């Protein structure tokens, strides 16, 4: 398989994953409050909400590394 094609496919997959993770996070509310309707006070990220938040950061960093590697080996 061509290296450029592999990089391109990886970039597309990562961008779709990052987009999905960002869309899961409702602006101004926590993940639990988005579905349960509970609100009115600030709470720290816990459970699934924290996992989604950290996964977004990790996938974003991996995406940047893949982009830089793609430019390097172009």
PDB file of C-alpha atoms in Angstrom:
ATOM      1  CA  UNK A   1       0.000   0.000   0.000  1.00  0.00           C
ATOM      2  CA  UNK A   2       1.199   3.460  -0.854  1.00  0.00           C
ATOM      3  CA  UNK A   3       2.474   5.420   2.181  1.00  0.00           C
ATOM      4  CA  UNK A   4       0.585   8.586   1.176  1.00  0.00           C
ATOM      5  CA  UNK A   5      -2.638   6.595   0.932  1.00  0.00           C
ATOM      6  CA  UNK A   6      -2.067   5.088   4.383  1.00  0.00           C
ATOM      7  CA  UNK A   7      -1.469   8.525   5.892  1.00  0.00           C
ATOM      8  CA  UNK A   8      -4.546   9.941   4.167  1.00  0.00           C
ATOM      9  CA  UNK A   9      -6.804   7.138   5.382  1.00  0.00           C
ATOM     10  CA  UNK A  10      -5.431   7.478   8.921  1.00  0.00           C
ATOM     11  CA  UNK A  11      -6.036  11.246   8.861  1.00  0.00           C
ATOM     12  CA  UNK A  12      -9.623  10.786   7.691  1.00  0.00           C
ATOM     13  CA  UNK A  13     -10.390   8.154  10.331  1.00  0.00           C
ATOM     14  CA  UNK A  14      -8.858  10.267  13.103  1.00  0.00           C
ATOM     15  CA  UNK A  15     -10.735  13.380  11.986  1.00  0.00           C
ATOM     16  CA  UNK A  16     -14.061  11.514  12.014  1.00  0.00           C
ATOM     17  CA  UNK A  17     -13.326  10.166  15.508  1.00  0.00           C
ATOM     18  CA  UNK A  18     -12.360  13.623  16.807  1.00  0.00           C
ATOM     19  CA  UNK A  19     -15.478  15.169  15.267  1.00  0.00           C
ATOM     20  CA  UNK A  20     -17.673  12.547  16.938  1.00  0.00           C
ATOM     21  CA  UNK A  21     -16.003  13.057  20.310  1.00  0.00           C
ATOM     22  CA  UNK A  22     -16.454  16.820  20.080  1.00  0.00           C
ATOM     23  CA  UNK A  23     -20.114  16.500  19.112  1.00  0.00           C
ATOM     24  CA  UNK A  24     -20.753  14.223  22.102  1.00  0.00           C
ATOM     25  CA  UNK A  25     -19.645  17.034  24.404  1.00  0.00           C
ATOM     26  CA  UNK A  26     -22.543  19.474  24.675  1.00  0.00           C
ATOM     27  CA  UNK A  27     -21.377  23.066  25.084  1.00  0.00           C
ATOM     28  CA  UNK A  28     -21.957  24.485  28.552  1.00  0.00           C
ATOM     29  CA  UNK A  29     -23.211  21.240  30.047  1.00  0.00           C
ATOM     30  CA  UNK A  30     -21.708  18.025  31.203  1.00  0.00           C
ATOM     31  CA  UNK A  31     -22.400  14.765  29.447  1.00  0.00           C
ATOM     32  CA  UNK A  32     -24.593  13.505  32.302  1.00  0.00           C
ATOM     33  CA  UNK A  33     -26.604  16.733  32.467  1.00  0.00           C
ATOM     34  CA  UNK A  34     -27.166  16.642  28.706  1.00  0.00           C
ATOM     35  CA  UNK A  35     -29.186  13.453  29.020  1.00  0.00           C
ATOM     36  CA  UNK A  36     -30.664  13.716  32.513  1.00  0.00           C
ATOM     37  CA  UNK A  37     -31.660  17.380  32.573  1.00  0.00           C
ATOM     38  CA  UNK A  38     -30.033  17.951  35.965  1.00  0.00           C
ATOM     39  CA  UNK A  39     -28.170  21.231  36.185  1.00  0.00           C
ATOM     40  CA  UNK A  40     -27.817  24.516  37.938  1.00  0.00           C
ATOM     41  CA  UNK A  41     -24.441  23.976  39.540  1.00  0.00           C
ATOM     42  CA  UNK A  42     -20.903  23.326  38.396  1.00  0.00           C
ATOM     43  CA  UNK A  43     -19.524  19.850  38.781  1.00  0.00           C
ATOM     44  CA  UNK A  44     -16.173  18.460  37.784  1.00  0.00           C
ATOM     45  CA  UNK A  45     -15.785  15.974  34.972  1.00  0.00           C
ATOM     46  CA  UNK A  46     -16.378  12.432  36.164  1.00  0.00           C
ATOM     47  CA  UNK A  47     -16.821   9.016  34.674  1.00  0.00           C
ATOM     48  CA  UNK A  48     -17.695   8.826  30.995  1.00  0.00           C
ATOM     49  CA  UNK A  49     -17.517  12.602  30.582  1.00  0.00           C
ATOM     50  CA  UNK A  50     -13.884  12.617  31.721  1.00  0.00           C
ATOM     51  CA  UNK A  51     -13.034   9.655  29.469  1.00  0.00           C
ATOM     52  CA  UNK A  52     -14.526  11.441  26.435  1.00  0.00           C
ATOM     53  CA  UNK A  53     -12.654  14.655  27.337  1.00  0.00           C
ATOM     54  CA  UNK A  54      -9.293  12.871  27.678  1.00  0.00           C
ATOM     55  CA  UNK A  55      -9.918  10.782  24.541  1.00  0.00           C
ATOM     56  CA  UNK A  56     -10.542  13.992  22.574  1.00  0.00           C
ATOM     57  CA  UNK A  57      -7.193  15.379  23.680  1.00  0.00           C
ATOM     58  CA  UNK A  58      -5.344  12.120  22.977  1.00  0.00           C
ATOM     59  CA  UNK A  59      -6.843  11.701  19.495  1.00  0.00           C
ATOM     60  CA  UNK A  60      -6.104  15.352  18.702  1.00  0.00           C
ATOM     61  CA  UNK A  61      -2.444  14.954  19.653  1.00  0.00           C
ATOM     62  CA  UNK A  62      -2.183  11.745  17.614  1.00  0.00           C
ATOM     63  CA  UNK A  63      -3.813  13.551  14.671  1.00  0.00           C
ATOM     64  CA  UNK A  64      -1.221  16.353  14.815  1.00  0.00           C
ATOM     65  CA  UNK A  65       1.617  13.801  15.017  1.00  0.00           C
ATOM     66  CA  UNK A  66       0.250  11.934  11.984  1.00  0.00           C
ATOM     67  CA  UNK A  67      -0.067  15.202  10.024  1.00  0.00           C
ATOM     68  CA  UNK A  68       3.537  16.152  10.845  1.00  0.00           C
ATOM     69  CA  UNK A  69       4.751  12.663   9.918  1.00  0.00           C
ATOM     70  CA  UNK A  70       2.818  12.855   6.655  1.00  0.00           C
ATOM     71  CA  UNK A  71       4.484  16.171   5.815  1.00  0.00           C
ATOM     72  CA  UNK A  72       7.877  14.764   6.767  1.00  0.00           C
ATOM     73  CA  UNK A  73       7.622  11.657   4.576  1.00  0.00           C
ATOM     74  CA  UNK A  74       5.914  13.361   1.650  1.00  0.00           C
TER      75      UNK A  74
END
